[in-house]
Every structure is written in C-alpha cells, then in structure tokens.
Amino acid sequence: MTPSAGPNDLRDPRDEAIGGSTVGTVNALPTITVVLGILFLLAIPGLVREIRRRQLLTASRNGDTAAAWTTVQDAAIDVGIAVPASESPRAFAARLVDDHGAPAGELEVLTRAIERASYAPTRVAEYWHGDDVTDAAIAVRAALVQSAPPARRLLAVVAPR
C-alpha cells in the first residue's frame, strides 16, 4: 500500500504498477454532430424542392395555371423525363400519357388550362382555375413519381434535379 492509501481506498496497487492506464469512456458527441450535419446537408435539396412545390401549389390554388404546369414539369424532370422548351404543352402531355402512364383526364384539364392561360385573351374571370387544375397537377405528379423505377423515385425525393 502507498502511504496515502487509506483503509477505504479500493484501488488495486497493481494497476498503477502496470502503467496506470485506465479504460475511459469515448465521447460520441463529435461523431453524432458530424453525422447529423452531413444528413442535414444531404437533405437540403429535397427540402428546397418541397418548399418550391408547396409555393407552386399555393399559387395554383389561387388561380395561377402556369404554377400548376410548372409543378408537372418539375416532377417530370425529377424522375428523369426530358422537358424540352420547344415542345408544346399538348405534345408534352401526350408524351407523358403515352410513354410514362400519366393520367389522361388530369393532363387534359391541365393542357386546356395552360393553353387558355398562354394563348387566350387576358380575361382572367372567364378562365379561372383553382382547385381543379391544382388537383390535376397533384395527380399527374403522383403518377409520374409512382411510375418511375424505385431508384429514380428515391433520387427524385432526396436529390431532385
């Protein structure tokens, strides 16, 4: 026993003779912080896309037909479908129905609405679209995402284009 050791000292003197090393606990906080930081950075594109989608749907419910159409185009881009600027809305809608299984009825509602908004005289009251066009855009988006392969579907949510 060492001179400072009292009767209540429960340490084994052989531990000090071996080298005095003791097993300590590892602080996991830095590792957890780094992992959470990386996960947050990876989630940013998906969060930004979700915020944009919600803004577009709100604008669409307020009568902005172009916002509903943009929602469909964004969904198509996210699942890897080309959206050329030179393609008319009607041709794009037909391609979505024929090649990608999008619902024809909802795309017809959207196509008529975007054509009226783009080419008709600017009498907004005659061509008011709100919930019907928004609901059609939501249905088309869901169908496009559902028809995509699982890997593309995951990328569309986690890392949209």
JSON list of C-alpha atoms in Angstrom, two decimals, residues 2-131:
[
{"chain": "A", "resi": 2, "resn": "THR", "atom": "CA", "xyz": [1.11, 3.51, -0.64]},
{"chain": "A", "resi": 3, "resn": "PRO", "atom": "CA", "xyz": [1.45, 5.90, 2.27]},
{"chain": "A", "resi": 4, "resn": "SER", "atom": "CA", "xyz": [-1.54, 7.97, 1.12]},
{"chain": "A", "resi": 5, "resn": "ALA", "atom": "CA", "xyz": [-3.80, 4.98, 0.78]},
{"chain": "A", "resi": 6, "resn": "GLY", "atom": "CA", "xyz": [-6.37, 4.73, 3.48]},
{"chain": "A", "resi": 7, "resn": "PRO", "atom": "CA", "xyz": [-8.42, 1.78, 4.60]},
{"chain": "A", "resi": 8, "resn": "ASN", "atom": "CA", "xyz": [-11.30, 2.87, 2.35]},
{"chain": "A", "resi": 9, "resn": "ASP", "atom": "CA", "xyz": [-9.15, 3.05, -0.82]},
{"chain": "A", "resi": 10, "resn": "LEU", "atom": "CA", "xyz": [-10.46, 0.32, -3.12]},
{"chain": "A", "resi": 11, "resn": "ARG", "atom": "CA", "xyz": [-7.87, 0.70, -5.89]},
{"chain": "A", "resi": 12, "resn": "ASP", "atom": "CA", "xyz": [-5.62, -2.21, -6.64]},
{"chain": "A", "resi": 13, "resn": "PRO", "atom": "CA", "xyz": [-1.97, -1.16, -6.30]},
{"chain": "A", "resi": 14, "resn": "ARG", "atom": "CA", "xyz": [-1.06, -3.49, -9.18]},
{"chain": "A", "resi": 15, "resn": "ASP", "atom": "CA", "xyz": [-2.99, -1.22, -11.59]},
{"chain": "A", "resi": 16, "resn": "GLU", "atom": "CA", "xyz": [-0.51, 1.58, -11.00]},
{"chain": "A", "resi": 17, "resn": "ALA", "atom": "CA", "xyz": [2.43, -0.76, -11.43]},
{"chain": "A", "resi": 18, "resn": "ILE", "atom": "CA", "xyz": [1.20, -1.88, -14.87]},
{"chain": "A", "resi": 19, "resn": "GLY", "atom": "CA", "xyz": [1.25, 1.62, -16.25]},
{"chain": "A", "resi": 20, "resn": "GLY", "atom": "CA", "xyz": [-1.60, 3.39, -14.60]},
{"chain": "A", "resi": 21, "resn": "SER", "atom": "CA", "xyz": [-3.79, 3.19, -17.67]},
{"chain": "A", "resi": 22, "resn": "THR", "atom": "CA", "xyz": [-7.50, 3.15, -17.08]},
{"chain": "A", "resi": 23, "resn": "VAL", "atom": "CA", "xyz": [-10.26, 2.48, -19.54]},
{"chain": "A", "resi": 24, "resn": "GLY", "atom": "CA", "xyz": [-12.23, 5.69, -20.16]},
{"chain": "A", "resi": 25, "resn": "THR", "atom": "CA", "xyz": [-15.43, 6.38, -21.99]},
{"chain": "A", "resi": 26, "resn": "VAL", "atom": "CA", "xyz": [-15.41, 7.67, -25.53]},
{"chain": "A", "resi": 27, "resn": "ASN", "atom": "CA", "xyz": [-17.24, 10.95, -26.14]},
{"chain": "A", "resi": 28, "resn": "ALA", "atom": "CA", "xyz": [-19.66, 10.26, -29.01]},
{"chain": "A", "resi": 29, "resn": "LEU", "atom": "CA", "xyz": [-20.94, 13.83, -29.29]},
{"chain": "A", "resi": 30, "resn": "PRO", "atom": "CA", "xyz": [-18.48, 14.96, -32.00]},
{"chain": "A", "resi": 31, "resn": "THR", "atom": "CA", "xyz": [-19.26, 11.91, -34.13]},
{"chain": "A", "resi": 32, "resn": "ILE", "atom": "CA", "xyz": [-23.01, 12.34, -33.75]},
{"chain": "A", "resi": 33, "resn": "THR", "atom": "CA", "xyz": [-22.70, 16.05, -34.57]},
{"chain": "A", "resi": 34, "resn": "VAL", "atom": "CA", "xyz": [-20.76, 15.33, -37.77]},
{"chain": "A", "resi": 35, "resn": "VAL", "atom": "CA", "xyz": [-23.22, 12.62, -38.87]},
{"chain": "A", "resi": 36, "resn": "LEU", "atom": "CA", "xyz": [-26.22, 14.88, -38.22]},
{"chain": "A", "resi": 37, "resn": "GLY", "atom": "CA", "xyz": [-24.52, 17.72, -40.08]},
{"chain": "A", "resi": 38, "resn": "ILE", "atom": "CA", "xyz": [-23.90, 15.52, -43.11]},
{"chain": "A", "resi": 39, "resn": "LEU", "atom": "CA", "xyz": [-27.50, 14.27, -43.07]},
{"chain": "A", "resi": 40, "resn": "PHE", "atom": "CA", "xyz": [-28.76, 17.87, -42.88]},
{"chain": "A", "resi": 41, "resn": "LEU", "atom": "CA", "xyz": [-26.61, 18.88, -45.85]},
{"chain": "A", "resi": 42, "resn": "LEU", "atom": "CA", "xyz": [-27.90, 15.92, -47.86]},
{"chain": "A", "resi": 43, "resn": "ALA", "atom": "CA", "xyz": [-31.50, 16.86, -47.03]},
{"chain": "A", "resi": 44, "resn": "ILE", "atom": "CA", "xyz": [-31.24, 20.47, -48.25]},
{"chain": "A", "resi": 45, "resn": "PRO", "atom": "CA", "xyz": [-32.07, 19.81, -51.96]},
{"chain": "A", "resi": 46, "resn": "GLY", "atom": "CA", "xyz": [-35.15, 17.80, -51.03]},
{"chain": "A", "resi": 47, "resn": "LEU", "atom": "CA", "xyz": [-36.27, 20.49, -48.59]},
{"chain": "A", "resi": 48, "resn": "VAL", "atom": "CA", "xyz": [-35.80, 23.24, -51.16]},
{"chain": "A", "resi": 49, "resn": "ARG", "atom": "CA", "xyz": [-37.79, 21.25, -53.75]},
{"chain": "A", "resi": 50, "resn": "GLU", "atom": "CA", "xyz": [-40.59, 20.62, -51.24]},
{"chain": "A", "resi": 51, "resn": "ILE", "atom": "CA", "xyz": [-40.79, 24.34, -50.37]},
{"chain": "A", "resi": 52, "resn": "ARG", "atom": "CA", "xyz": [-40.90, 25.23, -54.08]},
{"chain": "A", "resi": 53, "resn": "ARG", "atom": "CA", "xyz": [-43.59, 22.60, -54.74]},
{"chain": "A", "resi": 54, "resn": "ARG", "atom": "CA", "xyz": [-45.76, 23.95, -51.93]},
{"chain": "A", "resi": 55, "resn": "GLN", "atom": "CA", "xyz": [-45.35, 27.52, -53.17]},
{"chain": "A", "resi": 56, "resn": "LEU", "atom": "CA", "xyz": [-46.33, 26.48, -56.68]},
{"chain": "A", "resi": 57, "resn": "LEU", "atom": "CA", "xyz": [-49.40, 24.59, -55.44]},
{"chain": "A", "resi": 58, "resn": "THR", "atom": "CA", "xyz": [-50.47, 27.56, -53.34]},
{"chain": "A", "resi": 59, "resn": "ALA", "atom": "CA", "xyz": [-50.14, 29.83, -56.37]},
{"chain": "A", "resi": 60, "resn": "SER", "atom": "CA", "xyz": [-52.05, 27.30, -58.44]},
{"chain": "A", "resi": 61, "resn": "ARG", "atom": "CA", "xyz": [-54.91, 27.20, -55.92]},
{"chain": "A", "resi": 62, "resn": "ASN", "atom": "CA", "xyz": [-55.03, 30.99, -56.23]},
{"chain": "A", "resi": 63, "resn": "GLY", "atom": "CA", "xyz": [-55.60, 30.71, -59.98]},
{"chain": "A", "resi": 64, "resn": "ASP", "atom": "CA", "xyz": [-52.07, 30.59, -61.42]},
{"chain": "A", "resi": 65, "resn": "THR", "atom": "CA", "xyz": [-52.29, 27.91, -64.09]},
{"chain": "A", "resi": 66, "resn": "ALA", "atom": "CA", "xyz": [-48.62, 28.26, -65.02]},
{"chain": "A", "resi": 67, "resn": "ALA", "atom": "CA", "xyz": [-47.68, 27.26, -61.46]},
{"chain": "A", "resi": 68, "resn": "ALA", "atom": "CA", "xyz": [-49.64, 24.01, -61.81]},
{"chain": "A", "resi": 69, "resn": "TRP", "atom": "CA", "xyz": [-47.98, 23.33, -65.15]},
{"chain": "A", "resi": 70, "resn": "THR", "atom": "CA", "xyz": [-44.55, 24.04, -63.64]},
{"chain": "A", "resi": 71, "resn": "THR", "atom": "CA", "xyz": [-45.30, 21.53, -60.89]},
{"chain": "A", "resi": 72, "resn": "VAL", "atom": "CA", "xyz": [-45.82, 18.83, -63.52]},
{"chain": "A", "resi": 73, "resn": "GLN", "atom": "CA", "xyz": [-42.68, 19.84, -65.43]},
{"chain": "A", "resi": 74, "resn": "ASP", "atom": "CA", "xyz": [-40.60, 19.79, -62.21]},
{"chain": "A", "resi": 75, "resn": "ALA", "atom": "CA", "xyz": [-41.90, 16.33, -61.37]},
{"chain": "A", "resi": 76, "resn": "ALA", "atom": "CA", "xyz": [-41.04, 15.10, -64.86]},
{"chain": "A", "resi": 77, "resn": "ILE", "atom": "CA", "xyz": [-37.52, 16.49, -64.61]},
{"chain": "A", "resi": 78, "resn": "ASP", "atom": "CA", "xyz": [-37.04, 14.94, -61.16]},
{"chain": "A", "resi": 79, "resn": "VAL", "atom": "CA", "xyz": [-37.89, 11.44, -62.43]},
{"chain": "A", "resi": 80, "resn": "GLY", "atom": "CA", "xyz": [-35.66, 11.82, -65.50]},
{"chain": "A", "resi": 81, "resn": "ILE", "atom": "CA", "xyz": [-38.16, 12.76, -68.18]},
{"chain": "A", "resi": 82, "resn": "ALA", "atom": "CA", "xyz": [-36.91, 15.33, -70.69]},
{"chain": "A", "resi": 83, "resn": "VAL", "atom": "CA", "xyz": [-38.85, 18.60, -70.79]},
{"chain": "A", "resi": 84, "resn": "PRO", "atom": "CA", "xyz": [-37.74, 20.45, -73.92]},
{"chain": "A", "resi": 85, "resn": "ALA", "atom": "CA", "xyz": [-38.76, 24.09, -74.12]},
{"chain": "A", "resi": 86, "resn": "SER", "atom": "CA", "xyz": [-39.60, 23.67, -77.80]},
{"chain": "A", "resi": 87, "resn": "GLU", "atom": "CA", "xyz": [-42.32, 21.09, -77.11]},
{"chain": "A", "resi": 88, "resn": "SER", "atom": "CA", "xyz": [-45.88, 22.38, -76.92]},
{"chain": "A", "resi": 89, "resn": "PRO", "atom": "CA", "xyz": [-47.93, 21.66, -73.79]},
{"chain": "A", "resi": 90, "resn": "ARG", "atom": "CA", "xyz": [-50.24, 19.37, -75.79]},
{"chain": "A", "resi": 91, "resn": "ALA", "atom": "CA", "xyz": [-47.32, 17.34, -77.23]},
{"chain": "A", "resi": 92, "resn": "PHE", "atom": "CA", "xyz": [-45.67, 17.11, -73.81]},
{"chain": "A", "resi": 93, "resn": "ALA", "atom": "CA", "xyz": [-48.91, 15.92, -72.22]},
{"chain": "A", "resi": 94, "resn": "ALA", "atom": "CA", "xyz": [-49.42, 13.32, -74.95]},
{"chain": "A", "resi": 95, "resn": "ARG", "atom": "CA", "xyz": [-45.88, 12.03, -74.41]},
{"chain": "A", "resi": 96, "resn": "LEU", "atom": "CA", "xyz": [-46.45, 11.79, -70.66]},
{"chain": "A", "resi": 97, "resn": "VAL", "atom": "CA", "xyz": [-49.64, 9.77, -71.23]},
{"chain": "A", "resi": 98, "resn": "ASP", "atom": "CA", "xyz": [-48.23, 7.51, -73.96]},
{"chain": "A", "resi": 99, "resn": "ASP", "atom": "CA", "xyz": [-44.72, 6.89, -72.66]},
{"chain": "A", "resi": 100, "resn": "HIS", "atom": "CA", "xyz": [-44.99, 7.30, -68.90]},
{"chain": "A", "resi": 101, "resn": "GLY", "atom": "CA", "xyz": [-48.52, 6.30, -67.96]},
{"chain": "A", "resi": 102, "resn": "ALA", "atom": "CA", "xyz": [-49.69, 9.69, -66.69]},
{"chain": "A", "resi": 103, "resn": "PRO", "atom": "CA", "xyz": [-53.46, 10.03, -66.20]},
{"chain": "A", "resi": 104, "resn": "ALA", "atom": "CA", "xyz": [-55.00, 11.31, -69.44]},
{"chain": "A", "resi": 105, "resn": "GLY", "atom": "CA", "xyz": [-58.01, 13.06, -67.87]},
{"chain": "A", "resi": 106, "resn": "GLU", "atom": "CA", "xyz": [-55.95, 15.14, -65.48]},
{"chain": "A", "resi": 107, "resn": "LEU", "atom": "CA", "xyz": [-53.45, 16.04, -68.19]},
{"chain": "A", "resi": 108, "resn": "GLU", "atom": "CA", "xyz": [-56.30, 17.14, -70.45]},
{"chain": "A", "resi": 109, "resn": "VAL", "atom": "CA", "xyz": [-57.53, 19.52, -67.71]},
{"chain": "A", "resi": 110, "resn": "LEU", "atom": "CA", "xyz": [-54.00, 20.90, -67.30]},
{"chain": "A", "resi": 111, "resn": "THR", "atom": "CA", "xyz": [-53.38, 21.18, -71.03]},
{"chain": "A", "resi": 112, "resn": "ARG", "atom": "CA", "xyz": [-56.58, 23.08, -71.69]},
{"chain": "A", "resi": 113, "resn": "ALA", "atom": "CA", "xyz": [-55.89, 25.38, -68.75]},
{"chain": "A", "resi": 114, "resn": "ILE", "atom": "CA", "xyz": [-52.29, 26.19, -69.76]},
{"chain": "A", "resi": 115, "resn": "GLU", "atom": "CA", "xyz": [-53.31, 26.74, -73.38]},
{"chain": "A", "resi": 116, "resn": "ARG", "atom": "CA", "xyz": [-56.05, 29.16, -72.31]},
{"chain": "A", "resi": 117, "resn": "ALA", "atom": "CA", "xyz": [-53.69, 30.96, -69.97]},
{"chain": "A", "resi": 118, "resn": "SER", "atom": "CA", "xyz": [-50.99, 31.18, -72.64]},
{"chain": "A", "resi": 119, "resn": "TYR", "atom": "CA", "xyz": [-52.94, 31.92, -75.80]},
{"chain": "A", "resi": 120, "resn": "ALA", "atom": "CA", "xyz": [-56.35, 33.32, -74.90]},
{"chain": "A", "resi": 121, "resn": "PRO", "atom": "CA", "xyz": [-57.13, 36.98, -74.31]},
{"chain": "A", "resi": 122, "resn": "THR", "atom": "CA", "xyz": [-56.37, 38.11, -70.78]},
{"chain": "A", "resi": 123, "resn": "ARG", "atom": "CA", "xyz": [-59.87, 37.97, -69.33]},
{"chain": "A", "resi": 124, "resn": "VAL", "atom": "CA", "xyz": [-58.98, 36.10, -66.18]},
{"chain": "A", "resi": 125, "resn": "ALA", "atom": "CA", "xyz": [-62.51, 35.77, -64.82]},
{"chain": "A", "resi": 126, "resn": "GLU", "atom": "CA", "xyz": [-63.59, 33.64, -67.78]},
{"chain": "A", "resi": 127, "resn": "TYR", "atom": "CA", "xyz": [-60.77, 31.16, -67.34]},
{"chain": "A", "resi": 128, "resn": "TRP", "atom": "CA", "xyz": [-60.49, 30.94, -63.56]},
{"chain": "A", "resi": 129, "resn": "HIS", "atom": "CA", "xyz": [-58.88, 27.71, -62.46]},
{"chain": "A", "resi": 130, "resn": "GLY", "atom": "CA", "xyz": [-58.06, 26.86, -58.91]},
{"chain": "A", "resi": 131, "resn": "ASP", "atom": "CA", "xyz": [-58.70, 23.57, -57.24]}
]
